[in-house]
PDB file of C-alpha atoms in Angstrom:
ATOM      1  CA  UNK A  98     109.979 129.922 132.304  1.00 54.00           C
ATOM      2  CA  UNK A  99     108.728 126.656 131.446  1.00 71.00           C
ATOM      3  CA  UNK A 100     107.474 123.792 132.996  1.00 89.00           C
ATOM      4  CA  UNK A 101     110.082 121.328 131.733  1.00 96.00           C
ATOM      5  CA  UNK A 102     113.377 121.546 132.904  1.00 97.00           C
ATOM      6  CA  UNK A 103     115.502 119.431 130.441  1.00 98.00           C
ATOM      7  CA  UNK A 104     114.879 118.153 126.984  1.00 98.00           C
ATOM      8  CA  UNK A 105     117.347 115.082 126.503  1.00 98.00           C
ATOM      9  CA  UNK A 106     118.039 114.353 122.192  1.00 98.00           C
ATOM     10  CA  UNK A 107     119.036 111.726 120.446  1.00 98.00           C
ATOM     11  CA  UNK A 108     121.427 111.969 118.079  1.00 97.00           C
ATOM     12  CA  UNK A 109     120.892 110.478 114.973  1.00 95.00           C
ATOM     13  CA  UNK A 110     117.692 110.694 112.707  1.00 96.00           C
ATOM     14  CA  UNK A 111     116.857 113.048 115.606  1.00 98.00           C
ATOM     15  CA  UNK A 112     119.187 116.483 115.730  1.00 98.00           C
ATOM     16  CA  UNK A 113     121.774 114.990 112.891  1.00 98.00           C
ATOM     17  CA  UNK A 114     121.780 112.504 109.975  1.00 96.00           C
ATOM     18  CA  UNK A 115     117.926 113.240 108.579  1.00 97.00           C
ATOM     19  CA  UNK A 116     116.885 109.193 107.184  1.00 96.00           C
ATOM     20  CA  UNK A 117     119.469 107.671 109.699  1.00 94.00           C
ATOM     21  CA  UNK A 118     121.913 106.558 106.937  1.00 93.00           C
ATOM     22  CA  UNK A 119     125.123 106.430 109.325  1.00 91.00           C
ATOM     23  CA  UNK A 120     124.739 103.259 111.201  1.00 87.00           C
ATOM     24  CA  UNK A 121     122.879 101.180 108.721  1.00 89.00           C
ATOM     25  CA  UNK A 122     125.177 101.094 105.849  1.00 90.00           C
ATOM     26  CA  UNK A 123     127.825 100.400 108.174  1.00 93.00           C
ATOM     27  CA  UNK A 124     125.749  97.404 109.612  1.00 94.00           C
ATOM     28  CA  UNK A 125     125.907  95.907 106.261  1.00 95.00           C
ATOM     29  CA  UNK A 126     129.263  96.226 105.636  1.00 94.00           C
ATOM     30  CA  UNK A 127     130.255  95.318 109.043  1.00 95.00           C
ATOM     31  CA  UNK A 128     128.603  92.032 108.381  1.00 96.00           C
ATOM     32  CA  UNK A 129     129.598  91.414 104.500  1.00 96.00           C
ATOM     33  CA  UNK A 130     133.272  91.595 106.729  1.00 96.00           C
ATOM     34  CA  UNK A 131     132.100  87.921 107.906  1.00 97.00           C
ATOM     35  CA  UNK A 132     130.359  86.956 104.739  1.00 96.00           C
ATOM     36  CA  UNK A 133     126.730  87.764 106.276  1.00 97.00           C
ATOM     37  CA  UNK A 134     124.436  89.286 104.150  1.00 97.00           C
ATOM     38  CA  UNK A 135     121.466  91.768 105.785  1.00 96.00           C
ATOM     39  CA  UNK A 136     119.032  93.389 104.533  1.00 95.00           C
ATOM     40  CA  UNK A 137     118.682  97.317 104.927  1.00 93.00           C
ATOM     41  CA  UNK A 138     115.511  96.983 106.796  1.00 93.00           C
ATOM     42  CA  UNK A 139     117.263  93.988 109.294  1.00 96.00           C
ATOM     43  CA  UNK A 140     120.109  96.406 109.505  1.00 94.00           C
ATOM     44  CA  UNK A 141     117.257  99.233 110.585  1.00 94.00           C
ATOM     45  CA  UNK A 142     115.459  97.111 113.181  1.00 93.00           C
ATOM     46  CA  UNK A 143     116.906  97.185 116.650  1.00 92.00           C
ATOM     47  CA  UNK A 144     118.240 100.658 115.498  1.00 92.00           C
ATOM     48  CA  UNK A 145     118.606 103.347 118.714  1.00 90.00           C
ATOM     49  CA  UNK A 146     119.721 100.165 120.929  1.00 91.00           C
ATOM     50  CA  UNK A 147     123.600 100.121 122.226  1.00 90.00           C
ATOM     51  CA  UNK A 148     125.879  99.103 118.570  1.00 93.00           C
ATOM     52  CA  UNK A 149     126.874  96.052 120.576  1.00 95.00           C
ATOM     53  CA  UNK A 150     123.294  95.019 121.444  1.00 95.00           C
ATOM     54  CA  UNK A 151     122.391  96.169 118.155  1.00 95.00           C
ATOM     55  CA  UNK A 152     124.629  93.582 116.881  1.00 96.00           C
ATOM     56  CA  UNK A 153     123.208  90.761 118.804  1.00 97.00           C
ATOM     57  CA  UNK A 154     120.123  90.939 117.830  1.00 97.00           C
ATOM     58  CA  UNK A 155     120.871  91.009 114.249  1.00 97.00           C
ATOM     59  CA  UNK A 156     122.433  87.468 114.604  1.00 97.00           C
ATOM     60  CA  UNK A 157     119.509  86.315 116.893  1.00 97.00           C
ATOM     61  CA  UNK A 158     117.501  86.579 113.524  1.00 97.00           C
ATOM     62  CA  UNK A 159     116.417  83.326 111.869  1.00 97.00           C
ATOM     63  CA  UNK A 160     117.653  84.380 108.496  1.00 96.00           C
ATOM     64  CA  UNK A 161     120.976  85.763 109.811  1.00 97.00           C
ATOM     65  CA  UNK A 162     121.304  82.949 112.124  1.00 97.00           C
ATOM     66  CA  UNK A 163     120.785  80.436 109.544  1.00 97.00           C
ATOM     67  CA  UNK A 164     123.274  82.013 107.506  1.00 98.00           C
ATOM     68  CA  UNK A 165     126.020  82.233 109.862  1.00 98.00           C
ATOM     69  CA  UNK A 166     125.178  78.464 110.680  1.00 97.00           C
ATOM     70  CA  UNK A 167     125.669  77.625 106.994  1.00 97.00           C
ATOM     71  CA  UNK A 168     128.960  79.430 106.978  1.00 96.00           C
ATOM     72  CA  UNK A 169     130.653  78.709 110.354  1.00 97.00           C
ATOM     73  CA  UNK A 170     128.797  75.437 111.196  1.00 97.00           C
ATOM     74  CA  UNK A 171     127.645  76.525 114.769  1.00 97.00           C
ATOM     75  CA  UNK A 172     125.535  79.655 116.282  1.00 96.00           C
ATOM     76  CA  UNK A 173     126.485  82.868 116.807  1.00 97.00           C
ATOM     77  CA  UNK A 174     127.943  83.539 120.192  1.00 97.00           C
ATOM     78  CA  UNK A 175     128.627  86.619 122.511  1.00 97.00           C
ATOM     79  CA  UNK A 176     132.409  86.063 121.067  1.00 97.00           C
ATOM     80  CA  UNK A 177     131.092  86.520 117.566  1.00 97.00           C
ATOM     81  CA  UNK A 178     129.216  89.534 118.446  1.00 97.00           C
ATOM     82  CA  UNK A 179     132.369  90.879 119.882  1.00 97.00           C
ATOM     83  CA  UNK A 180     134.211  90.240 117.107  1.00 97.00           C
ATOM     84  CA  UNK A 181     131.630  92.415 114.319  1.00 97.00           C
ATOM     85  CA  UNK A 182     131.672  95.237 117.087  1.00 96.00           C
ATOM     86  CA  UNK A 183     135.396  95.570 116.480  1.00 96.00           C
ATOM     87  CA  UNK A 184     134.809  95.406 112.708  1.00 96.00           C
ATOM     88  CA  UNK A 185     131.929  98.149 112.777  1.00 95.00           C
ATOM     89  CA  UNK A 186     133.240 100.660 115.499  1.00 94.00           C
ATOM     90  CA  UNK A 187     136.123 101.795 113.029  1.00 94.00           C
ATOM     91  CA  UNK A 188     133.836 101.852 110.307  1.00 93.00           C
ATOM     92  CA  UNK A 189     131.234 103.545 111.944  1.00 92.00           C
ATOM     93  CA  UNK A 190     134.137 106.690 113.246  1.00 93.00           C
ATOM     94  CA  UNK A 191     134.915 107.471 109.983  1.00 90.00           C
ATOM     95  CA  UNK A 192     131.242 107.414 108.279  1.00 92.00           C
ATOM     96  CA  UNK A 193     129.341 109.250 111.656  1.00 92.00           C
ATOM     97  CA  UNK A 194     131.347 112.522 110.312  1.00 93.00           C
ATOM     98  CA  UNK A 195     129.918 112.294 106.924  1.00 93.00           C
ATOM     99  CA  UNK A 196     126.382 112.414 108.061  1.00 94.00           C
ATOM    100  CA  UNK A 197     126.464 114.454 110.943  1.00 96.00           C
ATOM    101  CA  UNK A 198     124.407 117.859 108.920  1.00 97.00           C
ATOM    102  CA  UNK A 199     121.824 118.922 110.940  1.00 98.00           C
ATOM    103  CA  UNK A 200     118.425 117.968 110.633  1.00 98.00           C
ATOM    104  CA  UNK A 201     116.723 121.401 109.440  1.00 98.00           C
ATOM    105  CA  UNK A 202     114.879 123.338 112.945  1.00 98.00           C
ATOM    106  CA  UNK A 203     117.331 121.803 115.027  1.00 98.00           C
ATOM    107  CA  UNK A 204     119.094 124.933 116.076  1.00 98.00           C
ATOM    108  CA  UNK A 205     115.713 126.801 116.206  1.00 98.00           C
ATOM    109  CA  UNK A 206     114.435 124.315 118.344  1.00 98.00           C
ATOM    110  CA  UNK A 207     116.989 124.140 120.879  1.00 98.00           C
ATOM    111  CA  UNK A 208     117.124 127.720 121.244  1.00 98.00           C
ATOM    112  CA  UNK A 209     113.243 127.783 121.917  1.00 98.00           C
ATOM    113  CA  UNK A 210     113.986 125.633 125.004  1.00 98.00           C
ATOM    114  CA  UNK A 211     116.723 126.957 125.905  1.00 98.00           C
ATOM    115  CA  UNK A 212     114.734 130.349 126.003  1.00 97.00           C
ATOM    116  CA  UNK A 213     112.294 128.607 127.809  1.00 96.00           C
ATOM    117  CA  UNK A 214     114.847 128.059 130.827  1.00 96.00           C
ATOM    118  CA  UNK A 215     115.427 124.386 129.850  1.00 98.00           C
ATOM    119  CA  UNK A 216     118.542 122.063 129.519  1.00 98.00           C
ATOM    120  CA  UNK A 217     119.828 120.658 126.837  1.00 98.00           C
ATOM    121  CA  UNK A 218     120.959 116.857 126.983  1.00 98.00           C
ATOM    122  CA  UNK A 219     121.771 113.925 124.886  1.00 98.00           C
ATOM    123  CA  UNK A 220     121.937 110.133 124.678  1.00 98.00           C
ATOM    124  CA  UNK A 221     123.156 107.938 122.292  1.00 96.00           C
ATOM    125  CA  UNK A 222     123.537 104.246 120.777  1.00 93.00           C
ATOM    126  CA  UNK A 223     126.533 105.559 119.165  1.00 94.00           C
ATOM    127  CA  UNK A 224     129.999 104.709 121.471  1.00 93.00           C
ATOM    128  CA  UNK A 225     132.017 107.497 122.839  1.00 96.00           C
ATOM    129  CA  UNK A 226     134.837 106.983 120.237  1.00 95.00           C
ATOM    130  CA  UNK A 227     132.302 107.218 117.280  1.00 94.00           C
ATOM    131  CA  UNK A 228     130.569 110.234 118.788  1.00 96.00           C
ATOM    132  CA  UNK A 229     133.999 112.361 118.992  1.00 96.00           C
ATOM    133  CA  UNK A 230     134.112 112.449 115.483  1.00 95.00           C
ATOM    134  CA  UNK A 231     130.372 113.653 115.451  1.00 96.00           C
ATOM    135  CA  UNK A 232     130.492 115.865 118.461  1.00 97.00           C
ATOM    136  CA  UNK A 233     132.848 118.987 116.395  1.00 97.00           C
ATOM    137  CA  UNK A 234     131.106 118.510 113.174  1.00 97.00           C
ATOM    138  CA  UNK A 235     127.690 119.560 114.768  1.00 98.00           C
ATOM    139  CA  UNK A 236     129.163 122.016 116.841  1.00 98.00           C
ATOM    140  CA  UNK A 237     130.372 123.632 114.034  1.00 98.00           C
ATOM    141  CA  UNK A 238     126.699 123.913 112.753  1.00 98.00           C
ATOM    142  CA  UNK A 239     126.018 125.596 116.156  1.00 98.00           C
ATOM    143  CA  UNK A 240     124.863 122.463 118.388  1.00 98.00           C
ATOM    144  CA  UNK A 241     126.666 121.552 121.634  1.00 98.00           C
ATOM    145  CA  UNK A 242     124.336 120.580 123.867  1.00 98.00           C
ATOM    146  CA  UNK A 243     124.964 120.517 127.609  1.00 98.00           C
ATOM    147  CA  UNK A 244     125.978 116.728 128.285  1.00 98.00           C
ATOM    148  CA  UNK A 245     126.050 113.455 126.216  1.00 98.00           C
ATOM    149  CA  UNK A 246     125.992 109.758 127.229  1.00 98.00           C
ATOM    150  CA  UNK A 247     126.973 107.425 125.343  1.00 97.00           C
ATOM    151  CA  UNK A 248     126.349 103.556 125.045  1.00 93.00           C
ATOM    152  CA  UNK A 249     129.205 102.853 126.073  1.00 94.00           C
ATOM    153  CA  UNK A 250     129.670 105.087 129.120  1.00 96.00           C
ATOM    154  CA  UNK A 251     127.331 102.896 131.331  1.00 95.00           C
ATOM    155  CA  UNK A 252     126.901  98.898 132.119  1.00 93.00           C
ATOM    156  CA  UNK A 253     123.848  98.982 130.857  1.00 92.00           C
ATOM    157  CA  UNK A 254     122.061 100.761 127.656  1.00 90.00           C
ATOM    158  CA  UNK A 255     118.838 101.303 125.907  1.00 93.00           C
ATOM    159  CA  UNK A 256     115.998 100.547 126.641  1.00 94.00           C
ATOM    160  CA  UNK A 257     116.687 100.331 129.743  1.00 96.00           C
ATOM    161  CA  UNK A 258     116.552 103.834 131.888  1.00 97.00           C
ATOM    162  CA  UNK A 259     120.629 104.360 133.037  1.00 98.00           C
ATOM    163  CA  UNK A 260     121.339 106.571 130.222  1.00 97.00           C
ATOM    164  CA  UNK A 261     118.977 108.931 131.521  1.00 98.00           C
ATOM    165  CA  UNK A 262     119.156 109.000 134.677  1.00 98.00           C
ATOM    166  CA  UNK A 263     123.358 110.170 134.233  1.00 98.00           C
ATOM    167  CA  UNK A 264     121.330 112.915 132.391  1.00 98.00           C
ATOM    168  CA  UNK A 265     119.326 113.989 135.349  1.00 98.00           C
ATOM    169  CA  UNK A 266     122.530 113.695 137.602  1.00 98.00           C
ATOM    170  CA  UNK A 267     124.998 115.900 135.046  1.00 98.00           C
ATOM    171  CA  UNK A 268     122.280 118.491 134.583  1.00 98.00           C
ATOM    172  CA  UNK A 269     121.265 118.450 138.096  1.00 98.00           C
ATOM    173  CA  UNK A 270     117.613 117.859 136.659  1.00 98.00           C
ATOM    174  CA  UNK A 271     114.883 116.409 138.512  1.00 97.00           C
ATOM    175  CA  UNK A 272     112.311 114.238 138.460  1.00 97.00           C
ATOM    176  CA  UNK A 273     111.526 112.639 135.582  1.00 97.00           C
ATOM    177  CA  UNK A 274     108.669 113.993 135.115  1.00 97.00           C
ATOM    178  CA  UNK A 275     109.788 117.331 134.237  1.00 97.00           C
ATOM    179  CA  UNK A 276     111.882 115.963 131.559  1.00 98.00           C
ATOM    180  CA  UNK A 277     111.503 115.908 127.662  1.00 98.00           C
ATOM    181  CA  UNK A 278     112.798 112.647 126.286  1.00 98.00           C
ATOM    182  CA  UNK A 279     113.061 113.111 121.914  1.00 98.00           C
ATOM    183  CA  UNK A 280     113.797 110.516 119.741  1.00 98.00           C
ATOM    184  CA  UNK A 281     113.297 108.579 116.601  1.00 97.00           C
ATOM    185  CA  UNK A 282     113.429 105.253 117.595  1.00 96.00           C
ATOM    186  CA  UNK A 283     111.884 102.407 119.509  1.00 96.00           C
ATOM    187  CA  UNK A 284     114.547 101.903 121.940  1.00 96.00           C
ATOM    188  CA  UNK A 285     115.317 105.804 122.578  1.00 97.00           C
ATOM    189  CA  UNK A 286     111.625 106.398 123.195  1.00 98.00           C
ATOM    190  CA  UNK A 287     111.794 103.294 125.838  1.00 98.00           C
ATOM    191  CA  UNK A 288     114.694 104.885 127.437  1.00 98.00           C
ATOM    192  CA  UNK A 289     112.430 107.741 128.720  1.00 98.00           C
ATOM    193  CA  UNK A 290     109.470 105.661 129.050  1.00 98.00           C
ATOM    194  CA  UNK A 291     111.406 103.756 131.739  1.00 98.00           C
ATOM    195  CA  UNK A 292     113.035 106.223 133.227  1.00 98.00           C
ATOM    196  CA  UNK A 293     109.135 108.332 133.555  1.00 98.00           C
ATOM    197  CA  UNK A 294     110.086 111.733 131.074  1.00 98.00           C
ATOM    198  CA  UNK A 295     107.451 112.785 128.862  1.00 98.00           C
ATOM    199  CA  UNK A 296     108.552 111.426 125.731  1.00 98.00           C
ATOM    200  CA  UNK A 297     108.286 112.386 122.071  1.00 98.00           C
ATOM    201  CA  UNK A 298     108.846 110.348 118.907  1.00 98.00           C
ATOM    202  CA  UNK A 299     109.676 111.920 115.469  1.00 98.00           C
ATOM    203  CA  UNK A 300     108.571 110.133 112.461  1.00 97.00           C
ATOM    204  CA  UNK A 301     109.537 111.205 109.489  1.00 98.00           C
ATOM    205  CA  UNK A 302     112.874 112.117 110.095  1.00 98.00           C
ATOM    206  CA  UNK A 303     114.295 108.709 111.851  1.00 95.00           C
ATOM    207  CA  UNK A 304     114.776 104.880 110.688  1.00 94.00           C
ATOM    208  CA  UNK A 305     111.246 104.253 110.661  1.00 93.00           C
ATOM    209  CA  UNK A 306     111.022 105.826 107.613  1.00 96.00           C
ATOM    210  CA  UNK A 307     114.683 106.034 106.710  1.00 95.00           C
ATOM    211  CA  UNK A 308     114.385 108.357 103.893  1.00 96.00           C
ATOM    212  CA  UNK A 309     116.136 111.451 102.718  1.00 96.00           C
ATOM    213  CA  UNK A 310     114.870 115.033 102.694  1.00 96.00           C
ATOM    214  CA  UNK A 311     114.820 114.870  98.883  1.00 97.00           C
ATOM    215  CA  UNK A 312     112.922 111.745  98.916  1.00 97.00           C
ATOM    216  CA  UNK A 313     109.928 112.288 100.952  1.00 97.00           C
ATOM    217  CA  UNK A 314     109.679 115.722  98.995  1.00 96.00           C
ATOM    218  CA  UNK A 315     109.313 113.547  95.514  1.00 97.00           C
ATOM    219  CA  UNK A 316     106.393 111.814  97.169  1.00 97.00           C
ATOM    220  CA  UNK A 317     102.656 112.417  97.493  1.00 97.00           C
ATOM    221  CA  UNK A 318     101.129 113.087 100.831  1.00 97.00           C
ATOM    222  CA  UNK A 319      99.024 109.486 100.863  1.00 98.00           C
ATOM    223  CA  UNK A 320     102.765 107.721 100.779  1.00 97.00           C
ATOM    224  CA  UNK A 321     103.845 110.574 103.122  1.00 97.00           C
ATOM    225  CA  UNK A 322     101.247 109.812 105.789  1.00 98.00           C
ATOM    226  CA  UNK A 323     101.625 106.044 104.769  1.00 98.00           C
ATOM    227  CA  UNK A 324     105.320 106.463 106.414  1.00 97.00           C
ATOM    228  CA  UNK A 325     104.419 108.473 109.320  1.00 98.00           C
ATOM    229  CA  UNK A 326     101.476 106.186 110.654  1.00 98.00           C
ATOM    230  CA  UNK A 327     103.824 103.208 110.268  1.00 97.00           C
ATOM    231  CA  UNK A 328     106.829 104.958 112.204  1.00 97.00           C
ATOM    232  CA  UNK A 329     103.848 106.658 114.459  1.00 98.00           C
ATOM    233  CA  UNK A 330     102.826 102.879 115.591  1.00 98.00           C
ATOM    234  CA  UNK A 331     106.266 102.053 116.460  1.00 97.00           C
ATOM    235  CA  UNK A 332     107.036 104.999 118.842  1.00 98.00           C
ATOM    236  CA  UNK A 333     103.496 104.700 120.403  1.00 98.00           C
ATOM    237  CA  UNK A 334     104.245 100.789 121.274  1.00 97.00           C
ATOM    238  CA  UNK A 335     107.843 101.896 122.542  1.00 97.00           C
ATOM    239  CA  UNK A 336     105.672 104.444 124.783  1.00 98.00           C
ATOM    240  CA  UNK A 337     105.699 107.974 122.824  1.00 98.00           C
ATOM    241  CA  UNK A 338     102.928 110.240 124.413  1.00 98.00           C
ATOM    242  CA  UNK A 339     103.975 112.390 121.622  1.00 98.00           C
ATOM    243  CA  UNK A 340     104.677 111.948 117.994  1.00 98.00           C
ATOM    244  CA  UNK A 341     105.675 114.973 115.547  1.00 98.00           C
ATOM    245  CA  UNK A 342     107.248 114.467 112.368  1.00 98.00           C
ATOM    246  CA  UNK A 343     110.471 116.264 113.237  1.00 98.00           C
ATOM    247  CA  UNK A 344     112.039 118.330 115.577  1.00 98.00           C
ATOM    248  CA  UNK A 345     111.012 121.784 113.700  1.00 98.00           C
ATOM    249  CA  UNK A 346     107.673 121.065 115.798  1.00 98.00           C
ATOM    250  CA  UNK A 347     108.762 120.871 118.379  1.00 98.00           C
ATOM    251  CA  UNK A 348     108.697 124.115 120.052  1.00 98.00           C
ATOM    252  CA  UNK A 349     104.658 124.490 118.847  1.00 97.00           C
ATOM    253  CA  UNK A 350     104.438 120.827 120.776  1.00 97.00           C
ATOM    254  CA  UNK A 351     106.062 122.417 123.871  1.00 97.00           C
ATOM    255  CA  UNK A 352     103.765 125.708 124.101  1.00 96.00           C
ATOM    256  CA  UNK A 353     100.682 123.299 124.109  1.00 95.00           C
ATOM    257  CA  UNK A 354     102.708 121.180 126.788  1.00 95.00           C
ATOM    258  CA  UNK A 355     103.061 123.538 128.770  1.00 92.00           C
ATOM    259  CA  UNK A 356      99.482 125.241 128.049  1.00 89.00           C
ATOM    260  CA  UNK A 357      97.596 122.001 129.284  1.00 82.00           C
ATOM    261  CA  UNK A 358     100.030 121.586 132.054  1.00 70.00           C
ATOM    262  CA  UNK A 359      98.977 125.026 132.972  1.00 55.00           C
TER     263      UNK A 359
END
């Protein structure tokens, strides 16, 4: 039996959508809808944060800001972000399917822990309605893991610690301390940094790096390791005690876990 009781995922760029490519291409569009352009690394940026949030931060860039200035002739407002979030959650239903393939060691993984005696539970940036087109797809593939919150399903989302704790309450989990928080972004890794889990970043994977399977395999190890220290740095400020490249090591991170803790 192990020493951890739960593991709580992430969804994309963690067990699904290797690169993250779901949500950002839909951020772009969303915002061409209003005649806003972004970049793909803006779009990328508050990524793992509630879409709505997500949203509002985007226009609380100078750049964006200025442009939607120029075009509208007065700041963005909460209104405004409400009106993108009805623009994107559509889009984002019908793309979320398309990119919801397992990220390769995901099943392996979770049976590990699972083996170990541990539970298996999710959180999300992605709304409920987005994440019930996602939720068969994977399941299909042989994922279902034991609960899932969504950013929606609370007052309150990343980074902040809610989303967790409704983890620790559906899997009847307890304390934090005995809980693995994984994820591949800034926000998701501050989500279990609040709410005191052990938490684990995944580099190479996720939006840091945002790049396909077949894409970092066409690349040398220097721009390899380039990629990971840069998405490395970002978990570590967001409060990873623990960054792996992706969840295929995670089991070998666990067994030395739970060797030290020993």
């Amino acid at each position: 039996m192990t020493k951890f009781k739960a593991a709580i995922f992430d969804w994309a760029g963690t067990t699904v959508d290797f690169g993250s490519f779901a949500p950002m291409g839909v951020f772009i569009k969303a915002m061409a809808q209003f005649d806003i352009g972004i970049t793909i690394e803006q779009a990328r940026a508050p990524m793992g944060a509630a879409k709505w949030d997500h949203i509002h931060t985007l226009l609380q860039m100078p750049e964006v800001a200025a442009q939607w200035m120029d075009r509208y002739g007065k700041a963005p407002s909460d209104a405004d972000v409400d009106a993108i979030f009805k623009v994107f959650v559509p889009m984002n239903e019908i793309v979320a399917a398309d990119y919801a393939d397992l990220i390769p060691g995901t099943i392996e993984a979770i049976a590990d822990l699972r083996g170990r005696g541990m539970k298996i539970g999710s959180t999300t940036g992605y709304t409920r309605s987005i994440m019930q087109n996602v939720l068969p797809v994977a399941a299909a593939q042989g994922y279902s893991p034991d609960n899932l919150v969504c950013s929606d399903d609370l007052v309150e989302g990343r980074p902040g610690p809610l989303g967790i704790y409704k983890c620790m309450v559906d899997l009847a989990v307890y304390p934090p301390s005995a809980i693995l928080k994984i994820d591949d972004t800034a926000p998701g890794i501050a989500e279990g940094a609040s709410a005191g889990c052990v938490t684990i970043g995944l580099a190479l994977s996720g939006n840091a790096v945002g790049k396909t399977q077949e894409e970092l395999a066409m690349m040398s190890d220097s721009e390899i390791a380039t990629l990971r220290d840069h998405a490395t740095k970002l978990l570590k400020d967001a409060g990873a005690d623990h960054v792996i490249d992706t969840i295929r090591d995670l089991p070998e991170l666990v067994t030395q876990l739970e060797a030290h803790l020993g």
